[in-house]
Amino acid sequence: GENVEQHPSTLSVQEGDSAVIKCTYSDSASNYFPWYKQELGKRPQLIIDIRSNVGEKKDQRIAVTLNKTAKHFSLHITETQPEDSAVYFCAAREGSYIPTFGRGTSLIVHP
Amino acid sequence: DSGVTQTPKHLITATGQRVTLRCSPRSGDLSVYWYQQSLDQGLQFLIQYYNGEERAKGNILERFSAQQFPDLHSELNLSSLELGDSALYFCASSPPGTTNSPLHFGNGTRLTVT
């Protein structure tokens, strides 16, 4: 089955800095890669996703890149703000199969 | 609001007891997924239902069971509860017949076993 590794487990940055979270996956058949943000005690919310026919996708301060050859994808957050502080989960999915989630990255943005 | 409704929001019960968690998927979604999230842990997949039938099973304990009803709402039953079952339980849904679609999560049920 699919295995998703996510790094780092904790990321601490100063407000205004950039943050990068990286994930690797094992199953080359995976073709959909969503990212979720989970604030403390709340539900995971989709913030951005990318499909395997695209190398990069951007939405304001958030971007995701995908390298299918190397089987890794990354979340980039620029100009971080305190409200970006949360746990971020990556996931990999093949078609309609169950998505496999990474273990999460706790992002802390210091004012 | 994701459109996925979970009740109750909080549940406090004692060891050995049985509880039922309820989930209503987004309008039009046929798939329901259940996840368990213990403190500072990731999302552990429990089970998926699609249009009333079990579709996939994860690391679900034998003490746990689920079902999806004709109106597509789902219930997760947890029995012989142990302290370690204390966790956030999320339900998620996704549209029918689509691939590469995200899961939409409900607000979760926080279960505390004392």
Short mmCIF file of C-alpha atoms in Angstrom, two decimals:
data_model
loop_
_atom_site.label_atom_id
_atom_site.label_comp_id
_atom_site.label_asym_id
_atom_site.label_seq_id
_atom_site.Cartn_x
_atom_site.Cartn_y
_atom_site.Cartn_z
CA GLY A 1 0.00 0.00 0.00
CA GLU A 2 0.86 3.66 -0.13
CA ASN A 3 3.23 5.16 2.43
CA VAL A 4 3.53 8.91 2.94
CA GLU A 5 6.41 10.43 4.87
CA GLN A 6 6.11 14.04 6.02
CA HIS A 7 8.87 16.33 7.29
CA PRO A 8 9.53 18.15 9.47
CA SER A 9 7.24 17.18 12.33
CA THR A 10 7.61 20.65 13.82
CA LEU A 11 8.51 23.90 12.08
CA SER A 12 9.04 27.17 13.89
CA VAL A 13 9.38 30.41 11.90
CA GLN A 14 9.23 34.13 12.45
CA GLU A 15 6.30 36.08 11.08
CA GLY A 16 7.04 37.09 7.50
CA ASP A 17 9.37 34.16 6.83
CA SER A 18 8.61 31.36 4.40
CA ALA A 19 7.76 27.83 5.48
CA VAL A 20 8.25 24.64 3.49
CA ILE A 21 6.81 21.24 4.35
CA LYS A 22 7.86 18.19 2.35
CA CYS A 23 6.20 14.85 1.71
CA THR A 24 7.32 11.75 -0.11
CA TYR A 25 5.11 8.92 -1.30
CA SER A 26 5.82 5.37 -2.34
CA ASP A 27 3.13 4.39 -4.84
CA SER A 28 3.81 5.77 -8.30
CA ALA A 29 0.12 5.23 -9.15
CA SER A 30 -0.91 8.01 -6.73
CA ASN A 31 -2.17 10.94 -8.74
CA TYR A 32 -3.86 13.33 -6.33
CA PHE A 33 -2.16 15.23 -3.52
CA PRO A 34 -4.22 17.39 -1.16
CA TRP A 35 -2.99 19.46 1.75
CA TYR A 36 -5.05 20.05 4.88
CA LYS A 37 -4.72 22.59 7.65
CA GLN A 38 -5.95 21.68 11.11
CA GLU A 39 -6.21 24.29 13.83
CA LEU A 40 -6.22 23.10 17.40
CA GLY A 41 -9.34 21.10 18.20
CA LYS A 42 -10.87 21.75 14.80
CA ARG A 43 -11.45 19.76 11.65
CA PRO A 44 -8.86 19.33 8.89
CA GLN A 45 -9.64 21.77 6.08
CA LEU A 46 -8.46 21.46 2.51
CA ILE A 47 -6.21 24.39 1.64
CA ILE A 48 -4.76 23.37 -1.71
CA ASP A 49 -4.41 20.29 -3.88
CA ILE A 50 -2.52 19.21 -6.96
CA ARG A 51 -3.03 16.53 -9.54
CA SER A 52 -0.32 14.51 -11.18
CA ASN A 53 -0.58 16.26 -14.52
CA VAL A 54 0.47 19.54 -12.92
CA GLY A 55 3.90 20.43 -11.52
CA GLU A 56 2.96 23.47 -9.48
CA LYS A 57 -0.12 25.24 -8.22
CA LYS A 58 -0.40 28.53 -6.41
CA ASP A 59 -3.12 30.22 -4.39
CA GLN A 60 -2.11 33.58 -2.94
CA ARG A 61 0.56 32.88 -0.29
CA ILE A 62 0.31 29.12 -0.64
CA ALA A 63 1.88 26.96 -3.33
CA VAL A 64 2.36 23.26 -3.86
CA THR A 65 4.96 21.62 -6.07
CA LEU A 66 5.01 18.04 -7.28
CA ASN A 67 7.93 16.00 -8.58
CA LYS A 68 6.51 12.74 -9.90
CA THR A 69 9.86 11.32 -10.83
CA ALA A 70 11.20 11.71 -7.32
CA LYS A 71 7.79 11.01 -5.79
CA HIS A 72 7.73 14.03 -3.54
CA PHE A 73 5.58 17.10 -3.15
CA SER A 74 5.92 20.18 -1.02
CA LEU A 75 3.83 22.93 0.51
CA HIS A 76 5.24 26.44 0.45
CA ILE A 77 3.80 29.25 2.55
CA THR A 78 5.23 32.70 1.99
CA GLU A 79 4.97 35.77 4.25
CA THR A 80 3.79 33.64 7.14
CA GLN A 81 1.34 35.11 9.64
CA PRO A 82 0.47 34.00 13.20
CA GLU A 83 -2.87 32.68 11.91
CA ASP A 84 -0.94 30.22 9.74
CA SER A 85 0.00 28.41 12.97
CA ALA A 86 -1.63 24.97 12.76
CA VAL A 87 -0.92 21.34 11.93
CA TYR A 88 -0.60 20.67 8.22
CA PHE A 89 -1.24 17.24 6.71
CA CYS A 90 -0.28 16.07 3.28
CA ALA A 91 -1.99 13.14 1.60
CA ALA A 92 -1.61 10.98 -1.49
CA ARG A 93 -4.44 9.30 -3.30
CA GLU A 94 -4.82 7.01 -6.30
CA GLY A 95 -8.14 7.50 -7.99
CA SER A 96 -10.96 6.74 -5.60
CA TYR A 97 -8.87 4.71 -3.20
CA ILE A 98 -8.50 5.77 0.43
CA PRO A 99 -6.09 8.69 0.72
CA THR A 100 -2.98 8.07 2.80
CA PHE A 101 -2.10 10.92 5.15
CA GLY A 102 1.28 12.02 6.40
CA ARG A 103 1.79 12.29 10.15
CA GLY A 104 1.46 16.06 10.14
CA THR A 105 3.68 19.11 10.63
CA SER A 106 3.07 21.51 13.47
CA LEU A 107 3.81 24.99 12.13
CA ILE A 108 4.42 27.70 14.70
CA VAL A 109 4.65 31.28 13.49
CA HIS A 110 6.12 33.64 16.07
CA PRO A 111 4.93 37.27 15.93
CA ASP B 1 -18.82 24.94 7.08
CA SER B 2 -17.94 21.71 5.23
CA GLY B 3 -21.53 20.46 5.03
CA VAL B 4 -20.63 17.31 6.97
CA THR B 5 -22.52 17.14 10.25
CA GLN B 6 -21.34 15.17 13.25
CA THR B 7 -23.13 14.66 16.54
CA PRO B 8 -22.56 14.87 19.40
CA LYS B 9 -19.71 17.36 19.65
CA HIS B 10 -18.56 15.99 22.97
CA LEU B 11 -19.10 12.70 24.70
CA ILE B 12 -17.89 11.73 28.16
CA THR B 13 -18.39 8.18 29.29
CA ALA B 14 -16.89 5.52 31.48
CA THR B 15 -14.74 2.52 30.65
CA GLY B 16 -16.71 -0.49 29.54
CA GLN B 17 -19.54 1.56 28.11
CA ARG B 18 -20.82 1.77 24.55
CA VAL B 19 -21.40 4.92 22.50
CA THR B 20 -22.69 5.82 19.06
CA LEU B 21 -21.31 8.63 16.94
CA ARG B 22 -23.38 9.97 14.10
CA CYS B 23 -22.44 11.55 10.79
CA SER B 24 -24.43 13.07 7.95
CA PRO B 25 -22.43 13.55 4.75
CA ARG B 26 -22.59 16.55 2.43
CA SER B 27 -25.63 16.63 0.20
CA GLY B 28 -24.98 14.40 -2.79
CA ASP B 29 -21.95 12.62 -1.33
CA LEU B 30 -22.23 8.86 -1.17
CA SER B 31 -18.96 8.02 0.56
CA VAL B 32 -18.43 8.32 4.29
CA TYR B 33 -15.07 7.83 5.97
CA TRP B 34 -14.33 7.55 9.67
CA TYR B 35 -11.02 8.64 11.20
CA GLN B 36 -9.65 8.55 14.72
CA GLN B 37 -7.23 11.21 15.94
CA SER B 38 -5.64 10.69 19.33
CA LEU B 39 -3.84 13.52 21.12
CA ASP B 40 -0.97 14.88 19.02
CA GLN B 41 -1.42 12.06 16.54
CA GLY B 42 -2.23 11.88 12.89
CA LEU B 43 -5.42 10.78 11.21
CA GLN B 44 -5.96 7.04 11.55
CA PHE B 45 -8.34 5.67 8.95
CA LEU B 46 -10.98 3.37 10.42
CA ILE B 47 -13.54 2.49 7.77
CA GLN B 48 -15.27 3.70 4.60
CA TYR B 49 -18.82 3.20 3.39
CA TYR B 50 -20.12 3.88 -0.07
CA ASN B 51 -23.85 4.08 -0.69
CA GLY B 52 -24.64 1.80 2.21
CA GLU B 53 -21.91 -0.78 1.68
CA GLU B 54 -18.58 -1.19 3.38
CA ARG B 55 -15.90 -0.20 0.90
CA ALA B 56 -12.61 -0.24 2.80
CA LYS B 57 -11.37 -1.08 6.24
CA GLY B 58 -8.40 0.34 8.09
CA ASN B 59 -7.09 -0.27 11.59
CA ILE B 60 -10.52 -0.57 13.14
CA LEU B 61 -10.76 -2.53 16.36
CA GLU B 62 -13.18 -5.43 16.64
CA ARG B 63 -14.92 -3.49 19.44
CA PHE B 64 -15.79 -0.83 16.87
CA SER B 65 -18.39 -1.17 14.14
CA ALA B 66 -20.07 1.13 11.70
CA GLN B 67 -22.89 1.23 9.21
CA GLN B 68 -24.37 3.53 6.63
CA PHE B 69 -28.11 3.83 6.37
CA PRO B 70 -30.35 4.26 3.29
CA ASP B 71 -30.50 8.01 3.90
CA LEU B 72 -26.65 7.90 3.75
CA HIS B 73 -26.02 8.98 7.32
CA SER B 74 -23.52 6.81 9.12
CA GLU B 75 -23.01 5.69 12.68
CA LEU B 76 -19.85 4.53 14.38
CA ASN B 77 -20.41 2.29 17.37
CA LEU B 78 -17.69 1.96 19.99
CA SER B 79 -18.15 -0.67 22.68
CA SER B 80 -16.29 -1.94 25.74
CA LEU B 81 -14.62 1.42 25.84
CA GLU B 82 -11.10 1.78 27.18
CA LEU B 83 -9.17 4.85 28.29
CA GLY B 84 -7.12 4.65 25.13
CA ASP B 85 -10.21 5.15 23.00
CA SER B 86 -10.33 8.78 24.09
CA ALA B 87 -9.82 10.74 20.89
CA LEU B 88 -11.33 13.00 18.29
CA TYR B 89 -13.40 11.03 15.81
CA PHE B 90 -13.87 12.61 12.43
CA CYS B 91 -16.25 11.73 9.69
CA ALA B 92 -15.55 12.82 6.12
CA SER B 93 -17.42 12.52 2.86
CA SER B 94 -16.59 12.74 -0.81
CA PRO B 95 -18.63 12.95 -4.02
CA PRO B 96 -19.86 9.87 -5.88
CA GLY B 97 -18.07 8.40 -8.86
CA THR B 98 -15.22 10.87 -8.84
CA THR B 99 -11.57 10.24 -8.62
CA ASN B 100 -8.96 12.61 -7.31
CA SER B 101 -11.40 14.42 -5.09
CA PRO B 102 -10.75 15.74 -1.60
CA LEU B 103 -12.37 14.55 1.57
CA HIS B 104 -14.52 17.06 3.42
CA PHE B 105 -14.35 16.63 7.17
CA GLY B 106 -16.98 17.23 9.81
CA ASN B 107 -16.18 19.07 13.04
CA GLY B 108 -15.60 15.83 14.89
CA THR B 109 -16.81 14.21 18.07
CA ARG B 110 -14.49 14.46 21.04
CA LEU B 111 -14.78 11.28 23.08
CA THR B 112 -13.46 11.20 26.61
CA VAL B 113 -13.41 7.86 28.41
CA THR B 114 -12.91 8.11 32.18
#
